PDB file of N, CA and C in Angstrom:
ATOM      1  N   MET A 159     -15.622  14.296  13.291  1.00 88.00           N
ATOM      2  CA  MET A 159     -14.080  14.400  13.122  1.00 88.00           C
ATOM      3  C   MET A 159     -13.400  12.938  12.221  1.00 88.00           C
ATOM      4  N   GLU A 160     -13.964  11.973  12.696  1.00 89.00           N
ATOM      5  CA  GLU A 160     -13.761  10.319  11.908  1.00 89.00           C
ATOM      6  C   GLU A 160     -14.152  10.781  10.818  1.00 89.00           C
ATOM      7  N   ALA A 161     -15.221  10.826  10.580  1.00 91.00           N
ATOM      8  CA  ALA A 161     -16.161  11.072   8.768  1.00 91.00           C
ATOM      9  C   ALA A 161     -15.061  12.070   7.780  1.00 91.00           C
ATOM     10  N   LEU A 162     -14.468  12.935   8.668  1.00 90.00           N
ATOM     11  CA  LEU A 162     -13.720  14.046   7.474  1.00 90.00           C
ATOM     12  C   LEU A 162     -12.324  13.064   7.265  1.00 90.00           C
ATOM     13  N   VAL A 163     -12.227  12.620   8.584  1.00 90.00           N
ATOM     14  CA  VAL A 163     -10.550  12.106   8.154  1.00 90.00           C
ATOM     15  C   VAL A 163     -10.803  10.964   7.334  1.00 90.00           C
ATOM     16  N   PHE A 164     -12.098   9.995   7.285  1.00 89.00           N
ATOM     17  CA  PHE A 164     -12.334   8.998   6.619  1.00 89.00           C
ATOM     18  C   PHE A 164     -12.366   9.622   4.769  1.00 89.00           C
ATOM     19  N   TRP A 165     -12.973  10.950   4.675  1.00 90.00           N
ATOM     20  CA  TRP A 165     -13.509  11.567   3.479  1.00 90.00           C
ATOM     21  C   TRP A 165     -12.349  11.743   2.776  1.00 90.00           C
ATOM     22  N   MET A 166     -11.564  12.806   3.632  1.00 88.00           N
ATOM     23  CA  MET A 166      -9.815  13.024   3.444  1.00 88.00           C
ATOM     24  C   MET A 166      -8.976  11.598   2.703  1.00 88.00           C
ATOM     25  N   ALA A 167      -8.723  10.611   3.663  1.00 86.00           N
ATOM     26  CA  ALA A 167      -8.307   9.177   2.731  1.00 86.00           C
ATOM     27  C   ALA A 167      -8.870   8.799   2.048  1.00 86.00           C
ATOM     28  N   TRP A 168      -9.922   8.905   1.729  1.00 86.00           N
ATOM     29  CA  TRP A 168     -10.399   8.588   0.669  1.00 86.00           C
ATOM     30  C   TRP A 168     -10.515   8.912  -1.071  1.00 86.00           C
ATOM     31  N   GLU A 169     -10.312  10.915  -0.954  1.00 88.00           N
ATOM     32  CA  GLU A 169     -10.210  11.225  -1.967  1.00 88.00           C
ATOM     33  C   GLU A 169      -8.846  11.635  -1.931  1.00 88.00           C
ATOM     34  N   PHE A 170      -8.126  12.065  -0.802  1.00 85.00           N
ATOM     35  CA  PHE A 170      -6.672  11.982  -1.463  1.00 85.00           C
ATOM     36  C   PHE A 170      -5.530  11.107  -0.352  1.00 85.00           C
ATOM     37  N   PRO A 171      -5.578   9.533  -0.907  1.00 81.00           N
ATOM     38  CA  PRO A 171      -5.056   8.787  -0.101  1.00 81.00           C
ATOM     39  C   PRO A 171      -3.392   9.068  -0.215  1.00 81.00           C
ATOM     40  N   LEU A 172      -2.931  10.181  -0.327  1.00 81.00           N
ATOM     41  CA  LEU A 172      -1.295  10.046  -0.048  1.00 81.00           C
ATOM     42  C   LEU A 172      -0.819  11.347   0.588  1.00 81.00           C
ATOM     43  N   SER A 173      -1.963  12.181   1.348  1.00 86.00           N
ATOM     44  CA  SER A 173      -1.660  12.784   1.940  1.00 86.00           C
ATOM     45  C   SER A 173      -1.000  12.307   3.229  1.00 86.00           C
ATOM     46  N   THR A 174      -0.816  13.220   4.109  1.00 87.00           N
ATOM     47  CA  THR A 174       0.392  13.315   5.146  1.00 87.00           C
ATOM     48  C   THR A 174      -0.461  13.413   6.799  1.00 87.00           C
ATOM     49  N   LEU A 175      -0.031  12.723   7.656  1.00 89.00           N
ATOM     50  CA  LEU A 175      -0.375  13.082   8.862  1.00 89.00           C
ATOM     51  C   LEU A 175      -0.840  14.618   8.967  1.00 89.00           C
ATOM     52  N   ARG A 176       0.487  15.285   8.861  1.00 91.00           N
ATOM     53  CA  ARG A 176       0.476  16.745   8.874  1.00 91.00           C
ATOM     54  C   ARG A 176      -0.901  17.604   7.908  1.00 91.00           C
ATOM     55  N   GLU A 177      -1.158  16.982   6.857  1.00 92.00           N
ATOM     56  CA  GLU A 177      -1.838  17.813   6.120  1.00 92.00           C
ATOM     57  C   GLU A 177      -3.082  16.786   6.276  1.00 92.00           C
ATOM     58  N   PHE A 178      -3.735  15.895   7.286  1.00 91.00           N
ATOM     59  CA  PHE A 178      -5.216  15.905   7.771  1.00 91.00           C
ATOM     60  C   PHE A 178      -5.070  16.515   8.979  1.00 91.00           C
ATOM     61  N   GLN A 179      -4.186  17.074   9.805  1.00 92.00           N
ATOM     62  CA  GLN A 179      -4.181  17.811  10.536  1.00 92.00           C
ATOM     63  C   GLN A 179      -4.497  19.328  10.374  1.00 92.00           C
ATOM     64  N   LEU A 180      -3.843  19.804   9.433  1.00 93.00           N
ATOM     65  CA  LEU A 180      -4.461  20.606   9.364  1.00 93.00           C
ATOM     66  C   LEU A 180      -5.986  21.254   8.480  1.00 93.00           C
ATOM     67  N   MET A 181      -6.364  20.203   7.804  1.00 91.00           N
ATOM     68  CA  MET A 181      -7.695  20.057   7.208  1.00 91.00           C
ATOM     69  C   MET A 181      -8.303  19.923   8.391  1.00 91.00           C
ATOM     70  N   LEU A 182      -8.044  19.522   9.407  1.00 92.00           N
ATOM     71  CA  LEU A 182      -9.102  19.571  10.530  1.00 92.00           C
ATOM     72  C   LEU A 182      -9.502  20.539  11.147  1.00 92.00           C
ATOM     73  N   SER A 183      -8.140  21.395  11.264  1.00 92.00           N
ATOM     74  CA  SER A 183      -8.096  22.370  12.376  1.00 92.00           C
ATOM     75  C   SER A 183      -8.820  23.581  11.274  1.00 92.00           C
ATOM     76  N   GLN A 184      -8.895  23.579   9.537  1.00 93.00           N
ATOM     77  CA  GLN A 184      -9.468  24.437   8.920  1.00 93.00           C
ATOM     78  C   GLN A 184     -10.997  24.651   9.300  1.00 93.00           C
ATOM     79  N   ASN A 185     -11.235  23.046   9.734  1.00 91.00           N
ATOM     80  CA  ASN A 185     -12.785  22.592   9.580  1.00 91.00           C
ATOM     81  C   ASN A 185     -13.074  22.838  11.249  1.00 91.00           C
ATOM     82  N   GLY A 186     -12.424  23.213  12.251  1.00 92.00           N
ATOM     83  CA  GLY A 186     -12.996  23.544  13.501  1.00 92.00           C
ATOM     84  C   GLY A 186     -11.860  22.219  14.494  1.00 92.00           C
ATOM     85  N   PHE A 187     -11.145  21.229  13.824  1.00 91.00           N
ATOM     86  CA  PHE A 187     -10.871  20.501  15.342  1.00 91.00           C
ATOM     87  C   PHE A 187      -9.241  21.033  15.385  1.00 91.00           C
ATOM     88  N   VAL A 188      -9.084  20.636  16.324  1.00 92.00           N
ATOM     89  CA  VAL A 188      -8.064  21.464  16.728  1.00 92.00           C
ATOM     90  C   VAL A 188      -7.283  20.157  17.562  1.00 92.00           C
ATOM     91  N   VAL A 189      -6.634  19.334  16.588  1.00 93.00           N
ATOM     92  CA  VAL A 189      -5.740  17.952  17.072  1.00 93.00           C
ATOM     93  C   VAL A 189      -4.461  17.849  16.887  1.00 93.00           C
ATOM     94  N   SER A 190      -3.780  17.237  17.251  1.00 91.00           N
ATOM     95  CA  SER A 190      -2.352  16.860  17.172  1.00 91.00           C
ATOM     96  C   SER A 190      -1.975  15.741  16.175  1.00 91.00           C
ATOM     97  N   LYS A 191      -1.297  15.694  15.517  1.00 90.00           N
ATOM     98  CA  LYS A 191      -0.557  14.399  14.571  1.00 90.00           C
ATOM     99  C   LYS A 191      -0.682  12.979  15.125  1.00 90.00           C
ATOM    100  N   MET A 192      -0.823  13.084  16.228  1.00 91.00           N
ATOM    101  CA  MET A 192      -0.908  11.881  17.066  1.00 91.00           C
ATOM    102  C   MET A 192      -2.462  11.407  16.933  1.00 91.00           C
ATOM    103  N   THR A 193      -3.102  12.366  17.369  1.00 91.00           N
ATOM    104  CA  THR A 193      -4.751  12.471  17.457  1.00 91.00           C
ATOM    105  C   THR A 193      -4.964  11.134  15.716  1.00 91.00           C
ATOM    106  N   VAL A 194      -4.245  12.192  14.816  1.00 90.00           N
ATOM    107  CA  VAL A 194      -4.970  11.578  13.659  1.00 90.00           C
ATOM    108  C   VAL A 194      -4.083  10.103  13.454  1.00 90.00           C
ATOM    109  N   SER A 195      -3.000  10.152  13.918  1.00 89.00           N
ATOM    110  CA  SER A 195      -2.390   9.030  14.075  1.00 89.00           C
ATOM    111  C   SER A 195      -3.036   7.888  14.582  1.00 89.00           C
ATOM    112  N   ARG A 196      -3.465   7.976  15.764  1.00 91.00           N
ATOM    113  CA  ARG A 196      -4.439   7.097  16.706  1.00 91.00           C
ATOM    114  C   ARG A 196      -6.164   6.678  15.970  1.00 91.00           C
ATOM    115  N   ILE A 197      -6.141   7.696  15.235  1.00 91.00           N
ATOM    116  CA  ILE A 197      -7.726   7.270  14.353  1.00 91.00           C
ATOM    117  C   ILE A 197      -7.591   6.333  13.210  1.00 91.00           C
ATOM    118  N   PHE A 198      -6.280   6.611  12.759  1.00 88.00           N
ATOM    119  CA  PHE A 198      -5.863   5.453  11.707  1.00 88.00           C
ATOM    120  C   PHE A 198      -5.592   4.302  11.670  1.00 88.00           C
ATOM    121  N   ASN A 199      -4.503   4.539  13.668  1.00 88.00           N
ATOM    122  CA  ASN A 199      -4.228   3.149  14.206  1.00 88.00           C
ATOM    123  C   ASN A 199      -5.770   2.287  14.503  1.00 88.00           C
ATOM    124  N   GLN A 200      -7.056   2.796  14.652  1.00 91.00           N
ATOM    125  CA  GLN A 200      -7.850   2.262  15.517  1.00 91.00           C
ATOM    126  C   GLN A 200      -8.546   1.539  14.034  1.00 91.00           C
ATOM    127  N   TRP A 201      -8.568   2.016  12.893  1.00 88.00           N
ATOM    128  CA  TRP A 201      -9.100   1.179  11.775  1.00 88.00           C
ATOM    129  C   TRP A 201      -8.084   0.582  11.188  1.00 88.00           C
ATOM    130  N   ASP A 202      -6.762   0.056  11.559  1.00 83.00           N
ATOM    131  CA  ASP A 202      -5.778  -1.206  11.120  1.00 83.00           C
ATOM    132  C   ASP A 202      -5.489  -0.246   9.771  1.00 83.00           C
ATOM    133  N   TYR A 203      -5.621   0.864   9.675  1.00 80.00           N
ATOM    134  CA  TYR A 203      -5.145   1.808   8.163  1.00 80.00           C
ATOM    135  C   TYR A 203      -3.572   1.658   7.949  1.00 80.00           C
ATOM    136  N   THR A 204      -3.208   1.286   7.116  1.00 73.00           N
ATOM    137  CA  THR A 204      -1.963   1.426   6.615  1.00 73.00           C
ATOM    138  C   THR A 204      -1.316   2.319   5.245  1.00 73.00           C
ATOM    139  N   PHE A 205      -0.197   3.087   5.777  1.00 71.00           N
ATOM    140  CA  PHE A 205       0.351   4.237   5.232  1.00 71.00           C
ATOM    141  C   PHE A 205       1.463   3.557   4.187  1.00 71.00           C
ATOM    142  N   LYS A 206       0.930   2.679   3.733  1.00 68.00           N
ATOM    143  CA  LYS A 206       1.739   1.495   2.766  1.00 68.00           C
ATOM    144  C   LYS A 206       0.904   1.991   0.851  1.00 68.00           C
ATOM    145  N   VAL A 207       1.344   1.870   0.226  1.00 62.00           N
ATOM    146  CA  VAL A 207       0.797   2.246  -1.316  1.00 62.00           C
ATOM    147  C   VAL A 207       1.411   1.193  -1.922  1.00 62.00           C
ATOM    148  N   PRO A 208       0.677   0.511  -3.264  1.00 61.00           N
ATOM    149  CA  PRO A 208       1.466  -0.114  -3.527  1.00 61.00           C
ATOM    150  C   PRO A 208       2.347   0.494  -4.757  1.00 61.00           C
ATOM    151  N   ASN A 209       2.961  -0.360  -4.634  1.00 61.00           N
ATOM    152  CA  ASN A 209       4.706   0.383  -5.931  1.00 61.00           C
ATOM    153  C   ASN A 209       3.913  -0.562  -7.691  1.00 61.00           C
ATOM    154  N   LEU A 210       3.904   0.566  -8.087  1.00 64.00           N
ATOM    155  CA  LEU A 210       2.978   0.290  -9.294  1.00 64.00           C
ATOM    156  C   LEU A 210       4.354  -0.519 -10.173  1.00 64.00           C
ATOM    157  N   LYS A 211       5.318  -0.409 -10.314  1.00 67.00           N
ATOM    158  CA  LYS A 211       6.535  -0.942 -11.220  1.00 67.00           C
ATOM    159  C   LYS A 211       7.226  -1.904 -10.117  1.00 67.00           C
ATOM    160  N   PRO A 212       7.065  -3.363 -10.052  1.00 66.00           N
ATOM    161  CA  PRO A 212       8.353  -3.910  -9.190  1.00 66.00           C
ATOM    162  C   PRO A 212       9.829  -3.964  -9.595  1.00 66.00           C
ATOM    163  N   THR A 213      10.425  -3.272  -8.710  1.00 68.00           N
ATOM    164  CA  THR A 213      12.079  -3.711  -9.212  1.00 68.00           C
ATOM    165  C   THR A 213      12.403  -5.156  -9.119  1.00 68.00           C
ATOM    166  N   LYS A 214      13.458  -5.026 -10.361  1.00 74.00           N
ATOM    167  CA  LYS A 214      13.947  -6.669 -10.127  1.00 74.00           C
ATOM    168  C   LYS A 214      13.280  -7.911  -9.965  1.00 74.00           C
ATOM    169  N   LYS A 215      11.873  -7.092 -10.664  1.00 75.00           N
ATOM    170  CA  LYS A 215      11.074  -8.911 -11.249  1.00 75.00           C
ATOM    171  C   LYS A 215      11.437  -9.665 -11.839  1.00 75.00           C
ATOM    172  N   PHE A 216      12.352  -9.073 -13.074  1.00 81.00           N
ATOM    173  CA  PHE A 216      12.464 -10.193 -14.150  1.00 81.00           C
ATOM    174  C   PHE A 216      14.068 -10.208 -14.114  1.00 81.00           C
ATOM    175  N   THR A 217      14.579 -10.275 -13.066  1.00 86.00           N
ATOM    176  CA  THR A 217      16.227 -10.977 -12.839  1.00 86.00           C
ATOM    177  C   THR A 217      16.164 -12.381 -13.400  1.00 86.00           C
ATOM    178  N   LEU A 218      17.091 -12.625 -13.673  1.00 90.00           N
ATOM    179  CA  LEU A 218      17.633 -14.313 -14.083  1.00 90.00           C
ATOM    180  C   LEU A 218      17.538 -15.176 -12.840  1.00 90.00           C
ATOM    181  N   GLU A 219      18.040 -15.002 -11.704  1.00 90.00           N
ATOM    182  CA  GLU A 219      17.288 -15.255 -10.182  1.00 90.00           C
ATOM    183  C   GLU A 219      15.828 -15.532  -9.778  1.00 90.00           C
ATOM    184  N   ASN A 220      15.319 -14.261 -10.132  1.00 86.00           N
ATOM    185  CA  ASN A 220      13.749 -14.342  -9.726  1.00 86.00           C
ATOM    186  C   ASN A 220      12.916 -15.640 -10.985  1.00 86.00           C
ATOM    187  N   LYS A 221      13.702 -15.310 -12.388  1.00 88.00           N
ATOM    188  CA  LYS A 221      13.050 -16.237 -13.042  1.00 88.00           C
ATOM    189  C   LYS A 221      13.073 -17.707 -12.505  1.00 88.00           C
ATOM    190  N   GLN A 222      14.474 -17.974 -12.362  1.00 91.00           N
ATOM    191  CA  GLN A 222      14.413 -19.265 -11.651  1.00 91.00           C
ATOM    192  C   GLN A 222      13.714 -19.376 -10.601  1.00 91.00           C
ATOM    193  N   TYR A 223      13.543 -19.115  -9.899  1.00 89.00           N
ATOM    194  CA  TYR A 223      13.006 -19.006  -8.635  1.00 89.00           C
ATOM    195  C   TYR A 223      11.015 -19.291  -9.055  1.00 89.00           C
ATOM    196  N   TYR A 224      10.870 -18.503  -9.953  1.00 88.00           N
ATOM    197  CA  TYR A 224       9.337 -18.562 -10.575  1.00 88.00           C
ATOM    198  C   TYR A 224       9.404 -19.985 -10.856  1.00 88.00           C
ATOM    199  N   LEU A 225      10.230 -20.271 -11.410  1.00 91.00           N
ATOM    200  CA  LEU A 225      10.338 -21.731 -12.527  1.00 91.00           C
ATOM    201  C   LEU A 225      10.236 -22.911 -11.655  1.00 91.00           C
ATOM    202  N   HIS A 226      11.271 -22.577 -10.406  1.00 91.00           N
ATOM    203  CA  HIS A 226      10.860 -23.607  -9.114  1.00 91.00           C
ATOM    204  C   HIS A 226       9.547 -23.831  -8.630  1.00 91.00           C
ATOM    205  N   TYR A 227       8.761 -22.414  -8.305  1.00 87.00           N
ATOM    206  CA  TYR A 227       7.671 -21.738  -7.228  1.00 87.00           C
ATOM    207  C   TYR A 227       6.676 -23.145  -8.648  1.00 87.00           C
ATOM    208  N   PHE A 228       6.662 -22.537  -9.711  1.00 87.00           N
ATOM    209  CA  PHE A 228       5.719 -23.258 -10.774  1.00 87.00           C
ATOM    210  C   PHE A 228       5.817 -24.588 -10.605  1.00 87.00           C
ATOM    211  N   PHE A 229       6.922 -25.045 -10.614  1.00 89.00           N
ATOM    212  CA  PHE A 229       6.753 -26.858 -10.270  1.00 89.00           C
ATOM    213  C   PHE A 229       6.647 -27.392  -9.501  1.00 89.00           C
ATOM    214  N   LYS A 230       6.832 -26.751  -8.061  1.00 88.00           N
ATOM    215  CA  LYS A 230       6.922 -27.230  -6.914  1.00 88.00           C
ATOM    216  C   LYS A 230       5.319 -27.465  -6.484  1.00 88.00           C
ATOM    217  N   ILE A 231       4.948 -25.849  -6.511  1.00 85.00           N
ATOM    218  CA  ILE A 231       3.027 -25.641  -6.332  1.00 85.00           C
ATOM    219  C   ILE A 231       2.301 -26.657  -6.483  1.00 85.00           C
ATOM    220  N   GLN A 232       2.524 -26.979  -8.319  1.00 87.00           N
ATOM    221  CA  GLN A 232       1.751 -28.020  -8.489  1.00 87.00           C
ATOM    222  C   GLN A 232       1.581 -29.682  -8.421  1.00 87.00           C
ATOM    223  N   GLN A 233       2.322 -29.777  -7.520  1.00 88.00           N
ATOM    224  CA  GLN A 233       2.481 -31.218  -5.983  1.00 88.00           C
ATOM    225  C   GLN A 233       1.499 -30.726  -5.484  1.00 88.00           C
ATOM    226  N   ILE A 234       1.225 -29.464  -4.609  1.00 83.00           N
ATOM    227  CA  ILE A 234      -0.111 -29.237  -3.651  1.00 83.00           C
ATOM    228  C   ILE A 234      -1.263 -29.621  -4.350  1.00 83.00           C
ATOM    229  N   PRO A 235      -1.896 -30.433  -3.763  1.00 86.00           N
ATOM    230  CA  PRO A 235      -3.212 -30.340  -3.925  1.00 86.00           C
ATOM    231  C   PRO A 235      -4.126 -28.810  -4.174  1.00 86.00           C
ATOM    232  N   ILE A 236      -4.737 -28.388  -5.252  1.00 82.00           N
ATOM    233  CA  ILE A 236      -5.385 -27.529  -4.999  1.00 82.00           C
ATOM    234  C   ILE A 236      -6.402 -27.100  -4.080  1.00 82.00           C
ATOM    235  N   HIS A 237      -6.863 -27.823  -3.456  1.00 81.00           N
ATOM    236  CA  HIS A 237      -8.184 -27.705  -2.380  1.00 81.00           C
ATOM    237  C   HIS A 237      -7.179 -27.587  -1.113  1.00 81.00           C
ATOM    238  N   LYS A 238      -6.035 -27.580  -0.959  1.00 79.00           N
ATOM    239  CA  LYS A 238      -5.238 -26.916   0.017  1.00 79.00           C
ATOM    240  C   LYS A 238      -4.721 -25.968   0.391  1.00 79.00           C
ATOM    241  N   LEU A 239      -4.671 -25.321  -1.121  1.00 74.00           N
ATOM    242  CA  LEU A 239      -3.892 -23.790  -1.332  1.00 74.00           C
ATOM    243  C   LEU A 239      -4.978 -22.662  -0.715  1.00 74.00           C
ATOM    244  N   LYS A 240      -4.764 -21.718  -0.065  1.00 71.00           N
ATOM    245  CA  LYS A 240      -5.551 -20.906   0.516  1.00 71.00           C
ATOM    246  C   LYS A 240      -5.392 -19.822  -0.304  1.00 71.00           C
ATOM    247  N   TYR A 241      -4.200 -18.767  -0.450  1.00 65.00           N
ATOM    248  CA  TYR A 241      -3.861 -18.144  -1.259  1.00 65.00           C
ATOM    249  C   TYR A 241      -2.528 -17.964  -1.681  1.00 65.00           C
ATOM    250  N   CYS A 242      -2.696 -17.535  -3.333  1.00 56.00           N
ATOM    251  CA  CYS A 242      -1.417 -16.941  -4.050  1.00 56.00           C
ATOM    252  C   CYS A 242      -1.277 -16.063  -4.563  1.00 56.00           C
ATOM    253  N   ASP A 243      -0.828 -15.134  -4.236  1.00 59.00           N
ATOM    254  CA  ASP A 243      -0.296 -13.481  -4.494  1.00 59.00           C
ATOM    255  C   ASP A 243       0.631 -12.936  -4.158  1.00 59.00           C
ATOM    256  N   GLU A 244       1.182 -11.721  -5.368  1.00 58.00           N
ATOM    257  CA  GLU A 244       2.002 -11.108  -4.806  1.00 58.00           C
ATOM    258  C   GLU A 244       1.820  -9.790  -4.635  1.00 58.00           C
ATOM    259  N   SER A 245       2.632  -8.726  -3.817  1.00 55.00           N
ATOM    260  CA  SER A 245       2.505  -7.634  -3.813  1.00 55.00           C
ATOM    261  C   SER A 245       3.586  -6.939  -3.581  1.00 55.00           C
ATOM    262  N   PHE A 246       3.902  -5.543  -4.097  1.00 55.00           N
ATOM    263  CA  PHE A 246       4.852  -4.921  -3.966  1.00 55.00           C
ATOM    264  C   PHE A 246       4.299  -3.344  -2.936  1.00 55.00           C
ATOM    265  N   TYR A 247       5.036  -3.164  -2.225  1.00 53.00           N
ATOM    266  CA  TYR A 247       4.741  -1.815  -1.188  1.00 53.00           C
ATOM    267  C   TYR A 247       6.091  -1.010  -0.783  1.00 53.00           C
ATOM    268  N   ARG A 248       5.470  -0.370  -1.345  1.00 56.00           N
ATOM    269  CA  ARG A 248       6.436   1.000  -0.188  1.00 56.00           C
ATOM    270  C   ARG A 248       5.959   1.995   0.181  1.00 56.00           C
ATOM    271  N   SER A 249       6.440   2.484   1.536  1.00 54.00           N
ATOM    272  CA  SER A 249       6.350   3.419   2.000  1.00 54.00           C
ATOM    273  C   SER A 249       5.576   4.629   1.876  1.00 54.00           C
ATOM    274  N   ARG A 250       5.016   5.670   2.264  1.00 56.00           N
ATOM    275  CA  ARG A 250       4.376   6.813   1.969  1.00 56.00           C
ATOM    276  C   ARG A 250       5.736   7.671   2.241  1.00 56.00           C
ATOM    277  N   GLY A 251       5.371   8.931   1.142  1.00 54.00           N
ATOM    278  CA  GLY A 251       6.789   9.757   1.347  1.00 54.00           C
ATOM    279  C   GLY A 251       6.560  10.593   0.422  1.00 54.00           C
ATOM    280  N   SER A 252       7.985  11.485  -0.046  1.00 49.00           N
ATOM    281  CA  SER A 252       8.199  12.372  -0.919  1.00 49.00           C
ATOM    282  C   SER A 252       8.199  11.398  -2.082  1.00 49.00           C
ATOM    283  N   SER A 253       9.240  10.629  -1.791  1.00 49.00           N
ATOM    284  CA  SER A 253       9.401   9.646  -3.263  1.00 49.00           C
ATOM    285  C   SER A 253       7.877   8.593  -3.663  1.00 49.00           C
ATOM    286  N   THR A 254       7.173   8.787  -3.026  1.00 45.00           N
ATOM    287  CA  THR A 254       5.500   7.997  -3.699  1.00 45.00           C
ATOM    288  C   THR A 254       5.336   8.673  -4.663  1.00 45.00           C
ATOM    289  N   ASN A 255       5.478  10.370  -4.391  1.00 44.00           N
ATOM    290  CA  ASN A 255       5.255  10.746  -5.091  1.00 44.00           C
ATOM    291  C   ASN A 255       5.231  10.887  -6.694  1.00 44.00           C
ATOM    292  N   ARG A 256       6.906  10.617  -6.915  1.00 44.00           N
ATOM    293  CA  ARG A 256       7.468  10.334  -7.997  1.00 44.00           C
ATOM    294  C   ARG A 256       6.959   8.937  -8.472  1.00 44.00           C
ATOM    295  N   ILE A 257       6.667   8.033  -7.599  1.00 41.00           N
ATOM    296  CA  ILE A 257       6.505   7.111  -8.474  1.00 41.00           C
ATOM    297  C   ILE A 257       5.335   6.724  -9.218  1.00 41.00           C
ATOM    298  N   PHE A 258       4.215   7.766  -8.907  1.00 41.00           N
ATOM    299  CA  PHE A 258       2.956   7.740  -9.473  1.00 41.00           C
ATOM    300  C   PHE A 258       3.065   9.034 -10.867  1.00 41.00           C
ATOM    301  N   HIS A 259       4.329  10.181 -10.788  1.00 42.00           N
ATOM    302  CA  HIS A 259       4.262  10.907 -11.615  1.00 42.00           C
ATOM    303  C   HIS A 259       5.091  10.010 -12.892  1.00 42.00           C
ATOM    304  N   ASN A 260       5.894   9.428 -12.443  1.00 41.00           N
ATOM    305  CA  ASN A 260       7.223   8.603 -13.249  1.00 41.00           C
ATOM    306  C   ASN A 260       6.476   7.569 -13.803  1.00 41.00           C
ATOM    307  N   THR A 261       5.771   6.998 -13.636  1.00 41.00           N
ATOM    308  CA  THR A 261       5.086   5.756 -14.091  1.00 41.00           C
ATOM    309  C   THR A 261       4.300   5.792 -15.175  1.00 41.00           C
ATOM    310  N   GLN A 262       4.904   4.939 -16.401  1.00 42.00           N
ATOM    311  CA  GLN A 262       3.835   5.627 -17.975  1.00 42.00           C
ATOM    312  C   GLN A 262       2.842   4.251 -17.914  1.00 42.00           C
ATOM    313  N   ILE A 263       1.809   4.547 -18.794  1.00 38.00           N
ATOM    314  CA  ILE A 263       0.809   3.606 -18.550  1.00 38.00           C
ATOM    315  C   ILE A 263       0.943   3.237 -20.416  1.00 38.00           C
TER     316      ILE A 263
END
């Protein structure tokens, strides 16, 4: 059963718990949404997906913050830096589908 959930999560990453539940029942596993949720919790799976178009990234305030960060981080010895990255996340939901469909590449 977990292999089937894993496959569906890999092939259809925007599926809801209800859709996982329906797919499992179609394959002979009658389970609740809570059971599916527990499987994901055991895997430390997150239902967040990256937001491909960060909003407010290029505001004047953010540009000033970046310049401040840029000059301050140069004062830290490079061997003491562990991780520098930024990411934008948005919870899954009906609005998530609009993000992917409206994103122009």
